[in-house]
CSV table of C-alpha atoms in Angstrom, one decimal:
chain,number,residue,atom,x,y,z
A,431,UNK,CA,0.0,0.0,0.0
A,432,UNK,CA,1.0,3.8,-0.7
A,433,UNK,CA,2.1,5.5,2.6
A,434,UNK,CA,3.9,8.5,4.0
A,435,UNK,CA,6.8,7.8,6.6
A,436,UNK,CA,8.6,9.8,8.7
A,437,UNK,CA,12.2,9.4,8.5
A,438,UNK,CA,13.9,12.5,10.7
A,439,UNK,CA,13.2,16.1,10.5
A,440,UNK,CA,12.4,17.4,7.0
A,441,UNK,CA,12.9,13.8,5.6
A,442,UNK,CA,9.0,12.1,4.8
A,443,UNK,CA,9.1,9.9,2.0
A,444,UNK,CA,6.6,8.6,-0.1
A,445,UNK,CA,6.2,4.8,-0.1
A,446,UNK,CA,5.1,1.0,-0.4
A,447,UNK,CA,4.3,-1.1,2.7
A,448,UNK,CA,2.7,-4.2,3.2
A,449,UNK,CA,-0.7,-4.2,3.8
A,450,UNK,CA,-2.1,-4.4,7.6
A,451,UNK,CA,-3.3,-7.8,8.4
A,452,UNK,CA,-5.8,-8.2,11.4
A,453,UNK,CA,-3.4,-9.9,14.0
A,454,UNK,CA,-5.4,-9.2,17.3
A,455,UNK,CA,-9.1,-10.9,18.0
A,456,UNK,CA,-10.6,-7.3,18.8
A,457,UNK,CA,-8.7,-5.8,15.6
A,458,UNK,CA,-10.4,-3.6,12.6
A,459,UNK,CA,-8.0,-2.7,9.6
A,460,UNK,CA,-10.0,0.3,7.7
A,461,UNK,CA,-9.5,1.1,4.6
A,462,UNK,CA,-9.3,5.6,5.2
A,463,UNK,CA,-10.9,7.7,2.6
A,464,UNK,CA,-9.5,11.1,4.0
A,465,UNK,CA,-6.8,11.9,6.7
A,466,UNK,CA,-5.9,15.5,7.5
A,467,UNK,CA,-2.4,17.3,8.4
A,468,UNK,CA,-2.4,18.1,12.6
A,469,UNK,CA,-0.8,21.3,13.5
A,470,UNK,CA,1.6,18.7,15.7
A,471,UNK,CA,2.6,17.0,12.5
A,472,UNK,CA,4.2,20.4,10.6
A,473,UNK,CA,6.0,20.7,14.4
A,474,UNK,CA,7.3,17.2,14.2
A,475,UNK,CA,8.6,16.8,10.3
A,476,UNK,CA,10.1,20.5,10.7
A,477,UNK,CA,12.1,20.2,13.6
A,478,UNK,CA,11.3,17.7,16.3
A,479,UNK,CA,11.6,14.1,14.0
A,480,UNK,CA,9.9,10.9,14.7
A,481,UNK,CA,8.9,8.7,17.5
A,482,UNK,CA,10.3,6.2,15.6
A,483,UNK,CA,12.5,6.4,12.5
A,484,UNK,CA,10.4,5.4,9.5
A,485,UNK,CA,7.1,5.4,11.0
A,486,UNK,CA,3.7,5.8,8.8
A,487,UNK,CA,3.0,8.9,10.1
A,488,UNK,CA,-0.8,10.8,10.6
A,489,UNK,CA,-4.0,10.4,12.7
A,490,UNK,CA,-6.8,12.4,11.6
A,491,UNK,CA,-8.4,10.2,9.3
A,492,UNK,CA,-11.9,8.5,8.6
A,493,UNK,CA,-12.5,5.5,6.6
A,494,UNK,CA,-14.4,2.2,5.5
A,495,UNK,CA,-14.2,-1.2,7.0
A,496,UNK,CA,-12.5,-4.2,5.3
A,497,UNK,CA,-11.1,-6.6,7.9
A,498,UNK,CA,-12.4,-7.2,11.3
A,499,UNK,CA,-11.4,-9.7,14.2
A,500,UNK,CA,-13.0,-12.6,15.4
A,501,UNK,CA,-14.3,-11.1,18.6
A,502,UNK,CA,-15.1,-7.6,17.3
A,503,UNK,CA,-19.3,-7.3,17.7
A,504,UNK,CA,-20.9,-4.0,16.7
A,505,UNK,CA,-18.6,-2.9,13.4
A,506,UNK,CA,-19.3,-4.9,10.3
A,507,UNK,CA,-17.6,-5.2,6.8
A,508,UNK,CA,-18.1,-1.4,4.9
A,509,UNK,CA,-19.2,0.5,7.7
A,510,UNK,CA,-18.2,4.2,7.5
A,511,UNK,CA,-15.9,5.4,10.4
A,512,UNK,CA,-13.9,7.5,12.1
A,513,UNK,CA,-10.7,6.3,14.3
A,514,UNK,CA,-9.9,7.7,17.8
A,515,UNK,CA,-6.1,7.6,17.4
A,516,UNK,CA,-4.8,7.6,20.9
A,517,UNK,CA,-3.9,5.1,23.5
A,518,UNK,CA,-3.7,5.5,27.2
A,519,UNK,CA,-2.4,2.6,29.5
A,520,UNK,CA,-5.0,2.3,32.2
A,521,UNK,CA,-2.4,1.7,34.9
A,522,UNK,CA,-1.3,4.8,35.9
A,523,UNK,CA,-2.6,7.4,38.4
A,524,UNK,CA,-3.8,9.8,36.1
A,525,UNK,CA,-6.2,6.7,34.3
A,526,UNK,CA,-6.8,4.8,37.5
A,527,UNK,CA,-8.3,8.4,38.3
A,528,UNK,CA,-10.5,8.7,35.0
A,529,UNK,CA,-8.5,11.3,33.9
A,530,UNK,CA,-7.0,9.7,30.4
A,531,UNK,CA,-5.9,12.2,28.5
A,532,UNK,CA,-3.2,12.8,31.2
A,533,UNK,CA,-1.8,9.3,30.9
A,534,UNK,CA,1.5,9.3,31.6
A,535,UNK,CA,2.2,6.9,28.6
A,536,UNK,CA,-0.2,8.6,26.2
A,537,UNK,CA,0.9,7.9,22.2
A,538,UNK,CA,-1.3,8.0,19.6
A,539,UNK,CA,-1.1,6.0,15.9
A,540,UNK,CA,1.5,7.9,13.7
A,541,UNK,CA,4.1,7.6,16.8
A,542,UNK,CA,5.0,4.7,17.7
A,543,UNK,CA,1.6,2.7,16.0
A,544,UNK,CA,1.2,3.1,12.3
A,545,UNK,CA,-0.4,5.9,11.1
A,546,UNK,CA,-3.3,6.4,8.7
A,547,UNK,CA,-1.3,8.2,5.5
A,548,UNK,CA,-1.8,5.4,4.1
A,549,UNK,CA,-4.3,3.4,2.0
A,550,UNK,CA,-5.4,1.2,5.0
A,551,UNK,CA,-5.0,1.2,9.3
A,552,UNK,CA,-5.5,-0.7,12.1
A,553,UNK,CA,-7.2,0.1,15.0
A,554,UNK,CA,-9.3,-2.0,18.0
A,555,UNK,CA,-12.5,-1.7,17.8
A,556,UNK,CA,-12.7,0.3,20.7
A,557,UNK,CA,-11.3,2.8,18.8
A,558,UNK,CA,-14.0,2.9,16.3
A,559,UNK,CA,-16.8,5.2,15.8
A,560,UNK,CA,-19.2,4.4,13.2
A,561,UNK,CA,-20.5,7.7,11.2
A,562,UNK,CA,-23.8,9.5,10.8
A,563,UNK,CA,-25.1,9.1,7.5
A,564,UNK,CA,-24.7,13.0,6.6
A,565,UNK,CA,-21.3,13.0,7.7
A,566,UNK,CA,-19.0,12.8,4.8
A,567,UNK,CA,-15.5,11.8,5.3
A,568,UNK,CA,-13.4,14.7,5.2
A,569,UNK,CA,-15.8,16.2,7.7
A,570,UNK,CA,-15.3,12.8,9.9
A,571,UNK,CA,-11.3,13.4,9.2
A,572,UNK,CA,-12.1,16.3,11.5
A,573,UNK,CA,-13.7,14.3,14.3
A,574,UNK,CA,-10.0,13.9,16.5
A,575,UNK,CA,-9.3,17.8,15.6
A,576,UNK,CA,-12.6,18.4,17.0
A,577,UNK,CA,-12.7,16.4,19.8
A,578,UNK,CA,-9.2,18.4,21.0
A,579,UNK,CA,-11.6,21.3,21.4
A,580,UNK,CA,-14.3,20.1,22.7
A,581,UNK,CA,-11.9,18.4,25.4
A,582,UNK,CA,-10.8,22.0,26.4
A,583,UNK,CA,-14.1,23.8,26.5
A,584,UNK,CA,-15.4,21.0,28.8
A,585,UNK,CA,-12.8,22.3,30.8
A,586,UNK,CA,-13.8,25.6,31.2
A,587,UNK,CA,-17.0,27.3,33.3
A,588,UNK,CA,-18.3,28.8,29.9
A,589,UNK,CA,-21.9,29.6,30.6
A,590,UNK,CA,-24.3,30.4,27.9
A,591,UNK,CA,-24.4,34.0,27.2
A,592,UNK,CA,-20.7,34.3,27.6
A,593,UNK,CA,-18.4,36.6,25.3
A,594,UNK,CA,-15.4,34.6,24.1
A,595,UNK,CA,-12.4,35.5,22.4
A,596,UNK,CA,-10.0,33.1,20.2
A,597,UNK,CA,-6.7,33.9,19.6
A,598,UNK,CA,-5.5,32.2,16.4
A,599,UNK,CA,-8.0,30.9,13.6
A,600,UNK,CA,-6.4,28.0,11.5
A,601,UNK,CA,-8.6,24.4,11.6
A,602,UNK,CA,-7.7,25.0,15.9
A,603,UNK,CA,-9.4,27.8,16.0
A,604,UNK,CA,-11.9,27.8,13.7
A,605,UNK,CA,-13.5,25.2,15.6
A,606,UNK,CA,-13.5,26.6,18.5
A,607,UNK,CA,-15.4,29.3,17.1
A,608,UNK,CA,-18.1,26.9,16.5
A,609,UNK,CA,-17.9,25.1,19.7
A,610,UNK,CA,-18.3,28.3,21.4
A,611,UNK,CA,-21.3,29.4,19.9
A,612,UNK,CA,-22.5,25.7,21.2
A,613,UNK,CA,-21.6,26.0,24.4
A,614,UNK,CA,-23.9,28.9,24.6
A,615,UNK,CA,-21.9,32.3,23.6
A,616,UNK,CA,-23.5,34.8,23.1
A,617,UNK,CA,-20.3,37.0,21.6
A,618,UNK,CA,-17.5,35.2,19.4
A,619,UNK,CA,-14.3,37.6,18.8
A,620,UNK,CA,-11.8,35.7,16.1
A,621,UNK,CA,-8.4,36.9,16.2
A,622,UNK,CA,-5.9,36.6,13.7
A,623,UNK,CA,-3.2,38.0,11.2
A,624,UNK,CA,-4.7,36.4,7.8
A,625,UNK,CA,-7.9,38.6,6.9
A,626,UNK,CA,-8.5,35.2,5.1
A,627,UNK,CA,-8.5,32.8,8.3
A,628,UNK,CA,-10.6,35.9,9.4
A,629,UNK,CA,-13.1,35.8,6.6
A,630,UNK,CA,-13.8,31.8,7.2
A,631,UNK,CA,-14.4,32.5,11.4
A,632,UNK,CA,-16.7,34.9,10.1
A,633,UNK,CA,-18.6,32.0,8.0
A,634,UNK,CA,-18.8,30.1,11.3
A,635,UNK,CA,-19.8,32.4,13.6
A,636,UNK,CA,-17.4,34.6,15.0
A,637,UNK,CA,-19.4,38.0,15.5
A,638,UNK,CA,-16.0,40.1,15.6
A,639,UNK,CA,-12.6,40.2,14.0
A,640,UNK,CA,-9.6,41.4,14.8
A,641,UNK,CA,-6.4,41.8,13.1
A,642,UNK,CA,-3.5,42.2,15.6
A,643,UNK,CA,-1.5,44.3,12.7
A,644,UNK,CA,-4.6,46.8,12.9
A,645,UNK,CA,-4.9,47.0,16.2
A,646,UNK,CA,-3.9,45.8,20.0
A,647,UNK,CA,-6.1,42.9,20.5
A,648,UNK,CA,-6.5,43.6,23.9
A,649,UNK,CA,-7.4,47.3,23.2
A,650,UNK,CA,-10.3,46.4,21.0
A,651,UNK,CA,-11.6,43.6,23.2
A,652,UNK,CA,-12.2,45.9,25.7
A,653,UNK,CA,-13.6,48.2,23.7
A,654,UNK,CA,-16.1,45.5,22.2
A,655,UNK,CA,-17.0,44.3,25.6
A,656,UNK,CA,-17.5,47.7,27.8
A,657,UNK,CA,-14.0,48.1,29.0
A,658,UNK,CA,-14.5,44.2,30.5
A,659,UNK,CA,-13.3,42.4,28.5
A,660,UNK,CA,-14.1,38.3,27.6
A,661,UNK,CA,-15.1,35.6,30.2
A,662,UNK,CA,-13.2,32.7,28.8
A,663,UNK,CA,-9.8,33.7,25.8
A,664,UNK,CA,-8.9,30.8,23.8
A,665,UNK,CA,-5.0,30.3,22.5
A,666,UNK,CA,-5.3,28.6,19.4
A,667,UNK,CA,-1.9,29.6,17.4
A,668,UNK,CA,0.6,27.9,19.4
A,669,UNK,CA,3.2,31.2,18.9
A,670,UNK,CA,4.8,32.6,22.0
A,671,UNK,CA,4.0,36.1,21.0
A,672,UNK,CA,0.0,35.2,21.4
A,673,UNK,CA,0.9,32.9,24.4
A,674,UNK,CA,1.2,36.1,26.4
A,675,UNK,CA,-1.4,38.4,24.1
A,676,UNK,CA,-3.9,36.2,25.2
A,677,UNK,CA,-3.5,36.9,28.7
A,678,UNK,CA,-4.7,40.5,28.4
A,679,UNK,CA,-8.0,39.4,26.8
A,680,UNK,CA,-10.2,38.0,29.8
A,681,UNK,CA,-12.3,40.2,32.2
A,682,UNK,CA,-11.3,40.3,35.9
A,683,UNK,CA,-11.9,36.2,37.5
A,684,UNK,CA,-12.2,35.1,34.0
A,685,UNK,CA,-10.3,32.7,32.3
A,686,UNK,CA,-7.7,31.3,29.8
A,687,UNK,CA,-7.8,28.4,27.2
A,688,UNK,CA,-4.8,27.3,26.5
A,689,UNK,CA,-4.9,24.6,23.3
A,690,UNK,CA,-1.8,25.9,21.4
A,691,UNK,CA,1.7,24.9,21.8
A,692,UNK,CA,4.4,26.8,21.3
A,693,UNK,CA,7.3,24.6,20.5
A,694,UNK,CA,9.9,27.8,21.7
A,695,UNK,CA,10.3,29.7,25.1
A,696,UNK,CA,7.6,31.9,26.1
A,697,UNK,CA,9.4,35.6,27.2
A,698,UNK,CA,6.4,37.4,29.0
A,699,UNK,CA,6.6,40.7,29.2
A,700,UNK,CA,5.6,42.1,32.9
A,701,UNK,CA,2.2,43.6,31.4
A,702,UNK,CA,0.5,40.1,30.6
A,703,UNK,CA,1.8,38.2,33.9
A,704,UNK,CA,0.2,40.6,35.5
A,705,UNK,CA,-3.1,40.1,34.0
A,706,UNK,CA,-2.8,36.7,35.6
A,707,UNK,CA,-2.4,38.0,39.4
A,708,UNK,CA,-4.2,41.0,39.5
A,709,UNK,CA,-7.4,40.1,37.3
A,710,UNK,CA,-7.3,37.0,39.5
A,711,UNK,CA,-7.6,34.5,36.0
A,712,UNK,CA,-8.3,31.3,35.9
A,713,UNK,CA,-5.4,29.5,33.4
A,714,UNK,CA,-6.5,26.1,32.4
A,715,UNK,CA,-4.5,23.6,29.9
A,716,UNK,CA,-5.7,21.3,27.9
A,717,UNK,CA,-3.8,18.1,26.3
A,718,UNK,CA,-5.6,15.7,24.2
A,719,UNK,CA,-9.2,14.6,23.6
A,720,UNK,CA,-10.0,12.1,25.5
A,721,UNK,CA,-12.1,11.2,28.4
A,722,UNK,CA,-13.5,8.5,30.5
A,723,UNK,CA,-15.4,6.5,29.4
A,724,UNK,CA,-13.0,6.2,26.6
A,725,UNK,CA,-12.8,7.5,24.4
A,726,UNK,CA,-15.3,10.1,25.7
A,727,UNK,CA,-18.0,12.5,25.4
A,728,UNK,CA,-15.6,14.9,23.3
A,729,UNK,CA,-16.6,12.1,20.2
A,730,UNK,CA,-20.0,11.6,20.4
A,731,UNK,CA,-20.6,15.2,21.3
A,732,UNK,CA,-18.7,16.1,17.9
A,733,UNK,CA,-20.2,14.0,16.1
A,734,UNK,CA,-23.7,15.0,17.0
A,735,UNK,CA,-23.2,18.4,16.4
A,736,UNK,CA,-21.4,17.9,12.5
A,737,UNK,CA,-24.7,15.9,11.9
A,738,UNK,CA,-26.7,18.8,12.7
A,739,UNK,CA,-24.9,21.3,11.4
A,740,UNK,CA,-23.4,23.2,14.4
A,741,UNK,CA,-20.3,22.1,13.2
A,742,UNK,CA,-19.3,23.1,9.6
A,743,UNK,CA,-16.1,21.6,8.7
A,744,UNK,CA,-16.5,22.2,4.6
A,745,UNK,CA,-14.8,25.7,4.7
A,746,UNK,CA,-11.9,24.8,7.0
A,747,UNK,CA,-10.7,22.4,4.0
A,748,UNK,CA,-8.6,24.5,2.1
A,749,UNK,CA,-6.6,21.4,0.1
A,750,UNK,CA,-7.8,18.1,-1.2
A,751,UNK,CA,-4.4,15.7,-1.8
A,752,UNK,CA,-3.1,12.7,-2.8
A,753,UNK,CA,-0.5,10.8,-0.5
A,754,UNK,CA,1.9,11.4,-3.5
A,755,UNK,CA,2.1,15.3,-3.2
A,756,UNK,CA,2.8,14.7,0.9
A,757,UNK,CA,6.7,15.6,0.6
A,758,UNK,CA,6.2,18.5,-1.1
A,759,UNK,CA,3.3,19.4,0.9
A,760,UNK,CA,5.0,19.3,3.8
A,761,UNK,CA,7.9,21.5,2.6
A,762,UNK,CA,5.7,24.0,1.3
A,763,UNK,CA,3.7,24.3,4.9
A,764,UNK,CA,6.8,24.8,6.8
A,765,UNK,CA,8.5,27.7,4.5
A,766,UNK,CA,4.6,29.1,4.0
A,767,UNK,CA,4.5,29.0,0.1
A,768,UNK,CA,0.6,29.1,0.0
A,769,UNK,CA,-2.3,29.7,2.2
A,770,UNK,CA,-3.0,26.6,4.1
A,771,UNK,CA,-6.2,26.2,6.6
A,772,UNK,CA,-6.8,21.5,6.6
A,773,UNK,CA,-5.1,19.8,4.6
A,774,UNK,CA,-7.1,15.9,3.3
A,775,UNK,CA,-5.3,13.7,1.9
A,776,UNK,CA,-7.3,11.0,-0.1
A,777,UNK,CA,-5.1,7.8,-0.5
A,778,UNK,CA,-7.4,6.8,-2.5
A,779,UNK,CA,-8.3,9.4,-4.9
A,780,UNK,CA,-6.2,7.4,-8.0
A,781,UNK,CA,-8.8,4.9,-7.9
């Protein structure tokens, strides 16, 4: 089968692997229709490297149903899917306490499991959530990505009626608009430096935009929310410089989102730590997407709301790929040659 494999950093090369073979009773091998490019994955082929040297690399995906084991009850042959990538041991404290996605041996498929760029994965059953009928698969590609944000927001004390800033709008960010206006919000301000990103929160449902090379962020958040400013700030871009730009954004006891990562030292400058101490904020991180019971109410929440619409994952997709144009895809993300919101890859789409 055609994969993509992750060699060291900048080295993914395009290539043929044996098929997977169901080896485990409770196994499913899935044949996936459409796997997207995580914000984690740019991070890891441009400087950071493999888990594994080699490994088939990618975990947002959705697919179809070839192959199942002989003690798997509930899937069948051709039923449409998406995977919940991620493993957690069950032993630890942070599991033996519920809380998974703190698992102190949490991996995921594409790190040391293979990964799904590639024509087919396997997954236990467990892992396996079958689709609504109106959810097509690049949407259902989205599902992980989705469930991330959800995962945070459950975090939070978001109320309906709140106002709610996000700080960075690529496929991150632009769900959390949406999962913001679900969660009740009655005010959505997107922030971000591309007036394009800008354009597509607009589409779904952010009620204000900012462009930080127009203006302070934190200057017109006040002035959109009567010198207040937000209850909950979302950091979606994963830059140091928003890191501490989003800290200026709550209103005093509110709070602070954290779903981006860096990759680089944060320097603070003493304006934003303060925000912290003196406005009294809440700062809450948030790793993963899963939950107890596993994989959690992140999944089935998400995938209620892309079957009614609430979630709108057609305008996030900005590029529609074959598995062959992954190495130069990959280069061109990291040096920015093109505008780039979620990247599909269809391993398929020769066939």
């Amino acid at each position: 089968m055609k994969t993509l494999n992750l060699y060291g950093t900048q080295d993914i090369r395009y290539e043929e692997k044996p098929n997977p073979v169901v080896r485990k009773e409770n196994e499913v091998v899935i044949k996936v229709k459409s796997v997207g490019i995580c914000g984690s994955d740019v991070s890891r082929y441009k400087k950071l490297g493999p888990y594994v040297e080699g490994m088939t690399f990618g975990h947002e995906f959705s697919g179809e149903v070839v192959e199942t084991g002989a003690n798997v009850e509930g899937i069948k042959l051709g039923d449409r899917v998406a995977g919940c990538p991620t493993f957690y041991c069950g032993e630890c404290h942070s599991c033996l306490k519920g809380d998974l996605a703190q698992c102190e041996r949490l991996t995921l498929i594409g790190a040391r499991h293979p990964g799904a760029y590639a024509e087919f994965v396997t997954l236990p059953a467990s892992h396996v959530l079958p689709l609504p009928d109106n959810v097509d698969y690049d949407a259902a590609a989205m599902v992980e990505p989705s469930s991330v944000v959800a995962h945070g927001f459950y975090r939070t004390s978001i109320q309906p009626g709140a106002k709610v800033a996000i700080m960075g709008c690529g496929s991150i960010g632009l769900l959390a608009v949406q999962w913001a206006k679900i969660f009740g919000a009655e005010q959505v301000i997107a922030i971000d430096i591309d007036n394009q990103k800008l354009e597509i929160a607009a589409k779904v449902g952010a009620d204000v935009l900012i462009n930080p090379k127009d203006d302070l962020p934190h200057e017109r958040v006040l002035e959109m929310t009567n010198q207040l400013g937000v209850d909950l700030a979302v950091e979606c871009a994963g830059s140091p410089v928003t890191s501490e730009q989003v800290l200026a954004l709550p209103k005093k006891g509110g709070e602070v989102l954290y779903m981006g990562i860096p990759y680089a030292n944060v320097d603070m400058e003493r304006f934003y730590f303060e925000r912290i101490v003196r406005n009294e904020l809440k700062v809450i991180g948030s790793w993963n997407a899963i939950s107890a019971p596993f994989p959690g109410k992140e999944w089935s929440s998400t995938l209620h709301y892309m079957s009614t619409g609430q979630l709108n994952i057609q305008p996030l997709i900005s590029h529609r790929l074959s598995l062959e144009e992954g190495p130069s895809t990959f280069e061109s993300l990291i040096n920015q040659n093109g505008s780039f919101i979620k990247v599909m890859f269809h391993p398929h789409s020769d066939q």
